[in-house]
Amino acid sequence: MTSIKIVGLVAAAVLCSSAASCPTTTANLRVAVTAGEGAPATARLTCGWDGGTHPKAAAACALLTTVEGDLARHPGERGACTKEYHPHTVSLSGTWNGRNVSYLRTFGNRCMMLLATGAVFDL
């Protein structure tokens, strides 16, 4: 861990003396998307501190917070997608507020995946 990251974590801990400034959700998740037969794109999503390596961590964490880490509870967004079949298989695994979570599903194409899962698998 770099000294900058350590200093940032210490500063965050000091700032967390009041509940309003502290993250209320802790998550350490592995997110993967496989398009067709290609190699998976992966990211680490950590909610509560640095976001991990996920490119849209804030939006992904916000969505997961609304469903308490259970992505299967997300009703999805409204929108129209083409009928093109280019399967996208997604997986999420790790911990959410101290409990193990997992999600695995295949969608007909990227548009359908994004409507159903928001920013979580937008890698």
C-alpha atoms as an extended CHARMM CRD file, in Angstrom:
* protein
*
       123  EXT
         1         1  MET       CA              0.0000000000        0.0000000000        0.0000000000  PROA      1               0.0000000000
         2         2  THR       CA              1.4300000000        3.3670000000       -0.9040000000  PROA      2               0.0000000000
         3         3  SER       CA              2.0120000000        6.0230000000        1.7110000000  PROA      3               0.0000000000
         4         4  ILE       CA             -0.5260000000        8.3080000000       -0.0170000000  PROA      4               0.0000000000
         5         5  LYS       CA             -3.2220000000        5.6660000000        0.3270000000  PROA      5               0.0000000000
         6         6  ILE       CA             -2.3300000000        5.0880000000        3.9910000000  PROA      6               0.0000000000
         7         7  VAL       CA             -2.4970000000        8.8160000000        4.6900000000  PROA      7               0.0000000000
         8         8  GLY       CA             -5.8910000000        8.9460000000        2.9200000000  PROA      8               0.0000000000
         9         9  LEU       CA             -7.2480000000        6.0840000000        5.0240000000  PROA      9               0.0000000000
        10        10  VAL       CA             -5.9830000000        7.6870000000        8.2420000000  PROA      10              0.0000000000
        11        11  ALA       CA             -7.5460000000       11.0110000000        7.2230000000  PROA      11              0.0000000000
        12        12  ALA       CA            -10.8300000000        9.2640000000        6.4370000000  PROA      12              0.0000000000
        13        13  ALA       CA            -10.7900000000        7.5430000000        9.8100000000  PROA      13              0.0000000000
        14        14  VAL       CA            -10.2370000000       10.8720000000       11.5570000000  PROA      14              0.0000000000
        15        15  LEU       CA            -13.0670000000       12.4790000000        9.5760000000  PROA      15              0.0000000000
        16        16  CYS       CA            -15.3550000000        9.6210000000       10.5530000000  PROA      16              0.0000000000
        17        17  SER       CA            -15.7630000000       10.9720000000       14.0460000000  PROA      17              0.0000000000
        18        18  SER       CA            -19.3220000000       11.9400000000       13.1000000000  PROA      18              0.0000000000
        19        19  ALA       CA            -21.8020000000        9.4990000000       11.5530000000  PROA      19              0.0000000000
        20        20  ALA       CA            -22.7480000000       11.9580000000        8.8080000000  PROA      20              0.0000000000
        21        21  SER       CA            -19.2630000000       11.8590000000        7.2940000000  PROA      21              0.0000000000
        22        22  CYS       CA            -18.7870000000        8.0740000000        7.4630000000  PROA      22              0.0000000000
        23        23  PRO       CA            -19.7040000000        5.5820000000        4.7830000000  PROA      23              0.0000000000
        24        24  THR       CA            -22.5380000000        3.3610000000        5.9550000000  PROA      24              0.0000000000
        25        25  THR       CA            -21.9210000000        0.5560000000        3.4840000000  PROA      25              0.0000000000
        26        26  THR       CA            -18.8760000000       -1.6300000000        3.1950000000  PROA      26              0.0000000000
        27        27  ALA       CA            -18.4290000000       -3.8220000000        0.1730000000  PROA      27              0.0000000000
        28        28  ASN       CA            -15.5930000000       -5.7250000000       -1.4040000000  PROA      28              0.0000000000
        29        29  LEU       CA            -16.8400000000       -7.1990000000       -4.6480000000  PROA      29              0.0000000000
        30        30  ARG       CA            -15.4170000000       -8.7840000000       -7.7620000000  PROA      30              0.0000000000
        31        31  VAL       CA            -17.3810000000       -7.7940000000      -10.8600000000  PROA      31              0.0000000000
        32        32  ALA       CA            -16.9450000000       -9.5630000000      -14.2220000000  PROA      32              0.0000000000
        33        33  VAL       CA            -18.5400000000       -9.2520000000      -17.6570000000  PROA      33              0.0000000000
        34        34  THR       CA            -17.9750000000      -11.7280000000      -20.4780000000  PROA      34              0.0000000000
        35        35  ALA       CA            -19.2460000000      -10.7030000000      -23.9030000000  PROA      35              0.0000000000
        36        36  GLY       CA            -19.8150000000      -13.6820000000      -26.1650000000  PROA      36              0.0000000000
        37        37  GLU       CA            -16.8220000000      -15.9950000000      -26.2080000000  PROA      37              0.0000000000
        38        38  GLY       CA            -14.3430000000      -13.2470000000      -25.2820000000  PROA      38              0.0000000000
        39        39  ALA       CA            -12.2070000000      -12.8670000000      -22.2100000000  PROA      39              0.0000000000
        40        40  PRO       CA            -13.9550000000      -11.3980000000      -19.1860000000  PROA      40              0.0000000000
        41        41  ALA       CA            -13.5580000000       -7.7650000000      -18.2050000000  PROA      41              0.0000000000
        42        42  THR       CA            -13.1560000000       -7.5630000000      -14.4390000000  PROA      42              0.0000000000
        43        43  ALA       CA            -13.0300000000       -4.9300000000      -11.7350000000  PROA      43              0.0000000000
        44        44  ARG       CA            -12.8770000000       -4.7310000000       -7.9740000000  PROA      44              0.0000000000
        45        45  LEU       CA            -15.7030000000       -2.6700000000       -6.4830000000  PROA      45              0.0000000000
        46        46  THR       CA            -15.3030000000       -1.3750000000       -2.9580000000  PROA      46              0.0000000000
        47        47  CYS       CA            -18.0840000000        0.7650000000       -1.5820000000  PROA      47              0.0000000000
        48        48  GLY       CA            -17.4200000000        3.0360000000        1.3310000000  PROA      48              0.0000000000
        49        49  TRP       CA            -13.8520000000        4.1720000000        0.6680000000  PROA      49              0.0000000000
        50        50  ASP       CA            -11.9580000000        4.1820000000       -2.6060000000  PROA      50              0.0000000000
        51        51  GLY       CA            -14.2710000000        2.5180000000       -5.1710000000  PROA      51              0.0000000000
        52        52  GLY       CA            -11.6760000000       -0.0700000000       -6.1500000000  PROA      52              0.0000000000
        53        53  THR       CA            -10.8750000000       -0.3850000000       -9.8480000000  PROA      53              0.0000000000
        54        54  HSD       CA            -14.4700000000       -0.0530000000      -11.0430000000  PROA      54              0.0000000000
        55        55  PRO       CA            -14.8090000000        2.8370000000      -13.5540000000  PROA      55              0.0000000000
        56        56  LYS       CA            -18.2700000000        3.8600000000      -12.2720000000  PROA      56              0.0000000000
        57        57  ALA       CA            -17.9320000000        2.9190000000       -8.6080000000  PROA      57              0.0000000000
        58        58  ALA       CA            -20.1060000000        5.6910000000       -7.1580000000  PROA      58              0.0000000000
        59        59  ALA       CA            -23.0880000000        4.8700000000       -9.3950000000  PROA      59              0.0000000000
        60        60  ALA       CA            -22.6430000000        1.1160000000       -8.9180000000  PROA      60              0.0000000000
        61        61  CYS       CA            -22.4540000000        1.4650000000       -5.1300000000  PROA      61              0.0000000000
        62        62  ALA       CA            -25.4960000000        3.7620000000       -5.0830000000  PROA      62              0.0000000000
        63        63  LEU       CA            -27.5520000000        1.1870000000       -6.9750000000  PROA      63              0.0000000000
        64        64  LEU       CA            -26.3550000000       -1.6850000000       -4.7810000000  PROA      64              0.0000000000
        65        65  THR       CA            -27.1620000000        0.3460000000       -1.6790000000  PROA      65              0.0000000000
        66        66  THR       CA            -30.7870000000        0.7080000000       -2.7880000000  PROA      66              0.0000000000
        67        67  VAL       CA            -31.1210000000       -3.0950000000       -2.9960000000  PROA      67              0.0000000000
        68        68  GLU       CA            -28.9640000000       -3.7990000000        0.0770000000  PROA      68              0.0000000000
        69        69  GLY       CA            -26.3670000000       -5.6260000000       -1.9960000000  PROA      69              0.0000000000
        70        70  ASP       CA            -28.8720000000       -8.0310000000       -3.5750000000  PROA      70              0.0000000000
        71        71  LEU       CA            -28.8000000000       -7.1700000000       -7.2810000000  PROA      71              0.0000000000
        72        72  ALA       CA            -31.5950000000       -9.6630000000       -7.9970000000  PROA      72              0.0000000000
        73        73  ARG       CA            -33.9230000000       -7.2290000000       -6.1780000000  PROA      73              0.0000000000
        74        74  HSD       CA            -33.2050000000       -4.4140000000       -8.6510000000  PROA      74              0.0000000000
        75        75  PRO       CA            -36.2780000000       -3.9330000000      -10.8630000000  PROA      75              0.0000000000
        76        76  GLY       CA            -34.2080000000       -2.6650000000      -13.7870000000  PROA      76              0.0000000000
        77        77  GLU       CA            -34.6680000000        0.4520000000      -15.8660000000  PROA      77              0.0000000000
        78        78  ARG       CA            -37.1220000000        1.0890000000      -18.6780000000  PROA      78              0.0000000000
        79        79  GLY       CA            -35.7660000000        1.4030000000      -22.1650000000  PROA      79              0.0000000000
        80        80  ALA       CA            -35.6860000000       -0.1710000000      -25.5750000000  PROA      80              0.0000000000
        81        81  CYS       CA            -32.9700000000       -2.5060000000      -26.8040000000  PROA      81              0.0000000000
        82        82  THR       CA            -32.3710000000       -4.0540000000      -30.1960000000  PROA      82              0.0000000000
        83        83  LYS       CA            -33.1030000000       -7.7350000000      -30.6190000000  PROA      83              0.0000000000
        84        84  GLU       CA            -29.4840000000       -8.4240000000      -31.5320000000  PROA      84              0.0000000000
        85        85  TYR       CA            -28.2310000000      -11.5280000000      -29.7530000000  PROA      85              0.0000000000
        86        86  HSD       CA            -24.7550000000      -11.0290000000      -28.3470000000  PROA      86              0.0000000000
        87        87  PRO       CA            -24.8240000000      -12.6420000000      -24.9050000000  PROA      87              0.0000000000
        88        88  HSD       CA            -23.2350000000      -10.9230000000      -21.9350000000  PROA      88              0.0000000000
        89        89  THR       CA            -22.6570000000      -13.0660000000      -18.8590000000  PROA      89              0.0000000000
        90        90  VAL       CA            -22.1330000000      -11.1540000000      -15.6400000000  PROA      90              0.0000000000
        91        91  SER       CA            -21.0290000000      -12.1950000000      -12.1980000000  PROA      91              0.0000000000
        92        92  LEU       CA            -20.6410000000      -10.4310000000       -8.9080000000  PROA      92              0.0000000000
        93        93  SER       CA            -19.2190000000      -12.0280000000       -5.7890000000  PROA      93              0.0000000000
        94        94  GLY       CA            -17.8040000000      -10.8900000000       -2.4920000000  PROA      94              0.0000000000
        95        95  THR       CA            -19.0550000000       -9.2840000000        0.6910000000  PROA      95              0.0000000000
        96        96  TRP       CA            -21.6810000000       -6.6270000000        1.3400000000  PROA      96              0.0000000000
        97        97  ASN       CA            -21.8580000000       -5.2680000000        4.8950000000  PROA      97              0.0000000000
        98        98  GLY       CA            -20.2090000000       -8.4140000000        6.1860000000  PROA      98              0.0000000000
        99        99  ARG       CA            -22.3780000000      -10.9510000000        4.3650000000  PROA      99              0.0000000000
       100       100  ASN       CA            -21.4790000000      -12.9850000000        1.3130000000  PROA      100             0.0000000000
       101       101  VAL       CA            -23.2800000000      -12.0220000000       -1.8870000000  PROA      101             0.0000000000
       102       102  SER       CA            -23.2580000000      -13.3840000000       -5.4130000000  PROA      102             0.0000000000
       103       103  TYR       CA            -25.0710000000      -12.7630000000       -8.6820000000  PROA      103             0.0000000000
       104       104  LEU       CA            -24.7440000000      -14.6180000000      -11.9920000000  PROA      104             0.0000000000
       105       105  ARG       CA            -26.8350000000      -14.0280000000      -15.0860000000  PROA      105             0.0000000000
       106       106  THR       CA            -26.6490000000      -13.9940000000      -18.8810000000  PROA      106             0.0000000000
       107       107  PHE       CA            -28.3530000000      -11.2290000000      -20.8610000000  PROA      107             0.0000000000
       108       108  GLY       CA            -29.1320000000      -11.2350000000      -24.5900000000  PROA      108             0.0000000000
       109       109  ASN       CA            -26.9590000000       -8.1830000000      -25.2670000000  PROA      109             0.0000000000
       110       110  ARG       CA            -25.1420000000       -5.2750000000      -23.6000000000  PROA      110             0.0000000000
       111       111  CYS       CA            -28.1780000000       -2.9700000000      -23.6970000000  PROA      111             0.0000000000
       112       112  MET       CA            -30.3400000000       -5.5070000000      -21.8590000000  PROA      112             0.0000000000
       113       113  MET       CA            -27.5450000000       -6.0190000000      -19.3170000000  PROA      113             0.0000000000
       114       114  LEU       CA            -27.2420000000       -2.2840000000      -18.6160000000  PROA      114             0.0000000000
       115       115  LEU       CA            -31.0020000000       -1.7970000000      -18.2860000000  PROA      115             0.0000000000
       116       116  ALA       CA            -31.1860000000       -4.6530000000      -15.7750000000  PROA      116             0.0000000000
       117       117  THR       CA            -28.0600000000       -3.8810000000      -13.7410000000  PROA      117             0.0000000000
       118       118  GLY       CA            -27.2840000000       -0.1890000000      -14.2000000000  PROA      118             0.0000000000
       119       119  ALA       CA            -23.6720000000        0.8180000000      -13.6500000000  PROA      119             0.0000000000
       120       120  VAL       CA            -22.7220000000       -2.3410000000      -11.7530000000  PROA      120             0.0000000000
       121       121  PHE       CA            -21.4990000000       -4.1390000000      -14.8910000000  PROA      121             0.0000000000
       122       122  ASP       CA            -20.7160000000       -1.0490000000      -16.9870000000  PROA      122             0.0000000000
       123       123  LEU       CA            -17.0170000000       -1.8330000000      -17.3360000000  PROA      123             0.0000000000
